[in-house]
Amino acid sequence: MPRKTLRDILSRVFHLDTPIFLEVAMKRHSLLVGVIVLTLGATLLDAQGRGRGQGAGQGQAVNNNNSGMPWEALRAAVMIPWEGVPFTAQKTEPFKVFDNISYVGIETVGSYVINTSGGLILIDSTYAETADHVLDGVRKLGFDPSNIKYMLITHQHNDHFGGAARIKQQVPGARVGASLEDWDAIEKGTMIARDLVIKDGDTLKLGDTTLKFYVLPGHTVGNLATEIQARGNGKSYRTLVGLAFAPAPGMTAASITSTERLEQLGPWDALLTSHSYLAPVAIPLTAQQILLSGAPDATRKPTGHPAAVGPERINAYFDQILKATRDRLAREQARPPQ
Ligand SMILES: [Zn+2]
């Protein structure tokens, strides 16, 4: 299959929302197609199993935080090619998402830089091993890392804070921010003294830009999302940066409340998630979407910017997440995890 054709198919299937995903796809297309087919097959088998009788599928323990969630197939497709490969092999080129927000992360973990008239704000650091990659990305985009005024950590997981100490070492003047609830773990994990403590509803102004923060328990106790007006094509888009959804064990109910709240806080024009595979792309893929890749996605209306998928798609995505999370809660209540 000529590369152009495959790229064309994938870009239609994934609506070109995830250029980094496409890059992985182009590099490792045969494996990727295999993963998608396998995952779809597993999903179909699972659905069949559930349909056969009451017991099948329902009694299974939730084996990981992403199990059954809308992004499960896409996550597998993004993650599996990099299993057993050093993080530093993920040489993702940085790219502009909006005029004022760019991606400087690696293939499997996001990091965003926001450029304001008063300096730069970095959201998440990725791993310790890839912190320099993040700073190189900032440079490649034409920005000076020493101009990073704030480094905000979305939540207390190593893939997001692991590089913070290295970045703080390179940019000692940068203030480090995280939610009150997640700071304890971040302090222990980074050895960075507790600095900017962010509470739900707080705002932060830098130059021409104001950020607003939401603390959304579910993935962690203090999972943080950042609201910003993203700019592109002469328009402004109400955007959330740094979202993570996968409910942690014991936090499924909190996760439902947080996702409901996110939806109520809408309409949102764009979600820049903390991992590319959490983005509101039209998954799980159906056989029709793969075989007839030109099939239109009814939930998607043009918004004037390729990264702004629009409130219709985003609300549909929230509803998908809510359904999956409520299903999980029902399973947990039927048979609590041991
Ligand atoms: Zn996480």
XYZ file of C-alpha atoms and ligand atoms in Angstrom:
339
model
C 0.000 0.000 0.000
C 1.544 3.362 -0.970
C 2.329 5.487 2.103
C 0.241 8.380 0.821
C -2.862 6.231 0.622
C -2.416 4.934 4.146
C -1.824 8.419 5.461
C -4.918 9.568 3.643
C -7.022 6.797 5.160
C -5.686 7.364 8.662
C -6.077 11.099 8.458
C -9.702 10.635 7.467
C -10.356 8.027 10.116
C -8.730 10.127 12.831
C -9.859 13.452 11.383
C -6.295 14.753 11.399
C -6.722 15.768 15.022
C -3.699 13.863 16.173
C -0.687 14.598 13.995
C 1.653 12.847 16.412
C -0.496 9.773 16.168
C -0.224 9.961 12.397
C 3.537 10.157 12.646
C 3.617 6.979 14.715
C 1.205 5.456 12.277
C 3.380 6.281 9.290
C 6.508 4.973 10.971
C 4.938 1.799 12.201
C 1.918 1.420 10.002
C 1.808 -2.336 9.661
C 2.000 -2.886 13.419
C -0.545 -0.151 13.974
C -3.073 -1.617 11.567
C -2.552 -4.963 13.291
C -3.191 -3.393 16.683
C -6.368 -1.689 15.515
C -7.662 -4.897 13.949
C -6.770 -6.916 17.052
C -8.344 -4.373 19.384
C -11.484 -4.185 17.288
C -11.612 -7.966 17.221
C -11.239 -8.096 20.999
C -13.946 -5.455 21.404
C -16.303 -7.366 19.164
C -15.589 -10.652 20.970
C -16.089 -8.938 24.302
C -19.401 -7.508 23.120
C -20.447 -10.955 21.920
C -19.473 -12.460 25.242
C -21.516 -9.914 27.123
C -24.453 -10.448 24.830
C -24.468 -14.206 25.335
C -25.461 -14.360 28.942
C -25.724 -12.401 32.106
C -22.490 -13.472 33.692
C -19.989 -13.168 30.862
C -17.960 -9.996 31.009
C -19.803 -8.493 33.958
C -17.952 -10.227 36.735
C -14.513 -9.401 35.343
C -12.404 -7.211 37.574
C -11.374 -3.837 36.138
C -7.839 -4.768 35.192
C -6.579 -1.265 34.482
C -7.760 2.335 34.603
C -8.297 2.510 30.840
C -10.272 -0.693 30.546
C -13.617 -0.151 28.832
C -13.012 3.559 28.375
C -13.658 5.180 24.970
C -9.952 5.680 24.282
C -8.888 2.103 25.099
C -8.317 1.094 21.462
C -6.510 4.287 20.488
C -4.344 4.102 23.615
C -3.289 0.582 22.713
C -2.472 1.712 19.179
C -0.329 4.597 20.457
C 1.368 2.746 23.331
C 2.135 -0.704 21.971
C 4.674 0.362 19.305
C 6.720 2.017 22.088
C 6.662 -0.824 24.582
C 10.196 -1.772 25.590
C 11.641 1.228 23.728
C 13.465 3.914 25.767
C 11.377 7.065 26.217
C 14.187 9.043 24.582
C 13.484 7.215 21.293
C 10.247 9.185 20.979
C 11.696 12.010 18.883
C 8.456 13.873 18.402
C 8.862 17.155 16.563
C 7.164 19.999 18.402
C 4.213 21.534 16.621
C 1.907 24.473 16.951
C -1.651 23.508 17.877
C -3.032 27.041 18.176
C -1.283 30.389 17.708
C -0.647 30.519 21.464
C -0.366 26.810 22.349
C 2.169 24.299 21.044
C 2.884 20.630 21.690
C 6.349 19.841 23.037
C 5.703 16.367 24.442
C 6.703 12.906 23.295
C 4.567 10.393 21.383
C 2.961 8.857 24.458
C 2.891 11.792 26.922
C 1.812 15.368 26.307
C 3.482 18.629 27.240
C 2.234 22.004 26.075
C 3.842 25.424 25.956
C 1.620 28.511 26.083
C 3.194 31.681 24.711
C 1.949 34.935 26.231
C 3.107 38.539 25.943
C 4.580 38.099 29.442
C 6.530 34.871 28.878
C 5.929 31.157 28.567
C 3.856 28.716 30.592
C 4.760 25.030 30.380
C 2.113 22.448 31.175
C 3.670 19.129 32.274
C 7.256 18.028 32.018
C 7.001 14.406 30.757
C 9.596 11.970 32.188
C 12.994 12.819 33.686
C 14.586 11.165 30.632
C 12.652 13.367 28.197
C 12.742 16.742 29.980
C 15.540 17.903 27.675
C 13.431 16.887 24.693
C 10.682 19.180 25.994
C 13.137 22.087 26.342
C 14.556 21.362 22.855
C 11.000 21.497 21.535
C 10.502 24.912 23.109
C 13.716 26.089 21.392
C 12.769 24.570 18.019
C 9.538 26.567 18.113
C 11.642 29.711 18.406
C 11.075 30.329 22.128
C 13.709 30.712 24.821
C 13.284 28.201 27.673
C 14.691 30.770 30.100
C 11.468 32.667 29.421
C 9.368 29.920 31.081
C 7.690 31.751 33.970
C 5.495 28.895 35.149
C 5.657 25.120 34.937
C 2.295 23.637 35.858
C 1.961 19.952 36.669
C -1.424 18.457 35.812
C -1.238 15.599 38.295
C 0.883 13.451 40.546
C 2.014 10.819 38.028
C 5.623 10.344 37.023
C 4.966 10.653 33.280
C 3.805 14.240 33.941
C 6.102 15.448 36.756
C 9.159 13.228 36.169
C 11.025 15.900 34.192
C 10.114 18.808 36.477
C 13.333 18.739 38.523
C 15.487 18.788 35.382
C 13.498 21.671 33.891
C 13.581 23.602 37.177
C 17.366 23.094 37.199
C 17.605 24.559 33.681
C 15.108 27.350 34.372
C 15.511 28.133 38.086
C 13.244 31.173 37.888
C 10.193 29.197 36.787
C 7.451 28.934 39.413
C 6.128 25.371 39.755
C 2.392 24.965 40.235
C 0.113 22.044 41.085
C -3.107 21.452 42.957
C -3.130 21.420 46.746
C -4.277 17.793 46.692
C -1.458 16.537 44.443
C 1.431 18.642 45.772
C 2.449 16.150 48.491
C 3.221 13.411 45.990
C 4.803 15.830 43.507
C 7.036 17.236 46.242
C 8.203 13.720 47.148
C 8.638 12.691 43.521
C 10.490 15.766 42.289
C 12.259 17.035 45.420
C 10.945 20.454 44.369
C 9.737 22.396 47.415
C 6.011 23.128 47.335
C 5.653 26.323 45.363
C 2.474 27.604 43.704
C -0.545 25.875 45.253
C -3.507 25.935 42.875
C -7.089 25.659 44.111
C -10.255 25.049 42.164
C -11.451 28.263 40.524
C -8.084 30.037 40.833
C -6.881 32.170 37.944
C -3.382 33.061 36.827
C -2.573 36.064 34.653
C 0.605 36.336 32.621
C 0.882 39.153 30.075
C -2.142 39.064 27.784
C -3.281 35.624 28.975
C -5.447 34.493 31.865
C -5.660 30.855 32.852
C -8.439 29.412 34.973
C -8.015 26.173 36.882
C -10.351 23.338 37.753
C -9.491 20.595 40.220
C -11.184 17.440 38.966
C -10.739 14.424 41.225
C -10.949 11.069 39.485
C -7.688 10.270 37.739
C -5.930 11.516 40.891
C -7.294 13.390 43.903
C -6.025 16.722 42.592
C -6.138 16.285 38.826
C -5.889 19.775 37.330
C -7.340 21.158 34.081
C -6.487 24.585 32.720
C -8.877 26.803 30.792
C -7.455 29.161 28.202
C -8.715 31.106 25.225
C -6.787 29.505 22.383
C -6.258 31.638 19.305
C -6.109 30.546 15.688
C -7.255 31.671 12.263
C -8.260 35.012 13.748
C -10.685 33.371 16.178
C -10.706 32.497 19.839
C -11.492 29.004 21.098
C -12.490 28.081 24.635
C -10.019 25.321 25.380
C -9.003 23.009 28.213
C -5.367 21.943 28.438
C -3.900 18.990 30.305
C -6.907 16.759 30.857
C -6.662 13.184 32.122
C -9.747 11.036 32.529
C -8.883 7.430 33.408
C -10.514 6.836 36.813
C -8.150 5.625 39.526
C -9.205 2.648 41.650
C -11.754 3.797 44.216
C -12.334 7.118 42.416
C -14.862 6.053 39.804
C -17.743 7.977 41.404
C -15.563 11.093 41.770
C -14.578 10.718 38.137
C -18.223 10.704 37.072
C -18.899 13.885 39.074
C -15.842 15.577 37.537
C -16.757 14.640 33.973
C -20.343 15.816 34.522
C -18.942 19.069 35.845
C -16.647 19.463 32.832
C -19.592 19.042 30.525
C -21.639 21.567 32.500
C -18.750 24.033 32.354
C -18.934 23.864 28.550
C -19.351 24.542 25.757
C -15.710 23.800 25.013
C -14.198 24.268 21.579
C -11.085 22.157 22.107
C -9.616 19.645 24.550
C -5.835 19.352 24.579
C -5.472 16.198 26.618
C -2.468 15.136 28.669
C -2.020 12.115 26.375
C -2.852 12.329 22.668
C -4.949 9.172 22.825
C -7.355 10.817 25.290
C -8.337 13.355 22.626
C -11.976 13.441 21.527
C -11.497 11.620 18.249
C -14.282 9.474 16.908
C -13.445 6.160 18.585
C -14.047 3.323 19.036
C -13.686 2.804 15.322
C -16.343 0.864 13.545
C -15.707 -1.469 10.632
C -17.515 1.065 8.478
C -15.153 3.861 9.511
C -12.154 1.727 8.581
C -13.459 0.232 5.339
C -15.297 3.357 4.156
C -12.891 5.908 5.515
C -14.715 8.769 3.838
C -17.815 8.177 5.985
C -18.750 11.480 7.615
C -18.785 11.815 11.383
C -22.224 13.149 12.264
C -21.019 14.626 15.553
C -18.475 16.880 13.885
C -19.255 20.313 12.451
C -16.698 22.695 10.977
C -15.359 25.196 13.514
C -12.821 26.956 11.317
C -9.770 25.381 12.950
C -8.464 21.831 12.581
C -7.664 21.479 16.283
C -11.051 22.753 17.409
C -13.325 19.762 17.123
C -16.293 21.746 18.456
C -18.767 21.435 21.325
C -20.944 18.805 19.618
C -18.103 16.335 19.334
C -16.774 17.201 22.782
C -20.127 16.778 24.512
C -20.638 13.484 22.692
C -17.226 12.454 24.001
C -18.076 13.456 27.575
C -21.249 11.393 27.283
C -19.216 8.401 26.062
C -16.861 8.738 29.020
C -19.743 9.117 31.453
C -21.435 6.010 30.110
C -18.250 3.946 30.389
C -17.519 5.269 33.885
C -21.080 4.676 35.113
C -20.910 1.148 33.681
C -17.706 0.618 35.603
C -19.247 1.939 38.824
C -22.195 -0.428 38.375
C -19.776 -3.345 37.905
C -17.761 -2.294 40.940
C -20.881 -2.013 43.078
C -22.028 -5.427 41.884
C -18.678 -6.919 42.769
C -16.309 -4.623 44.668
C -12.603 -4.868 43.682
C -10.663 -7.159 46.054
Zn -1.876 10.076 35.002
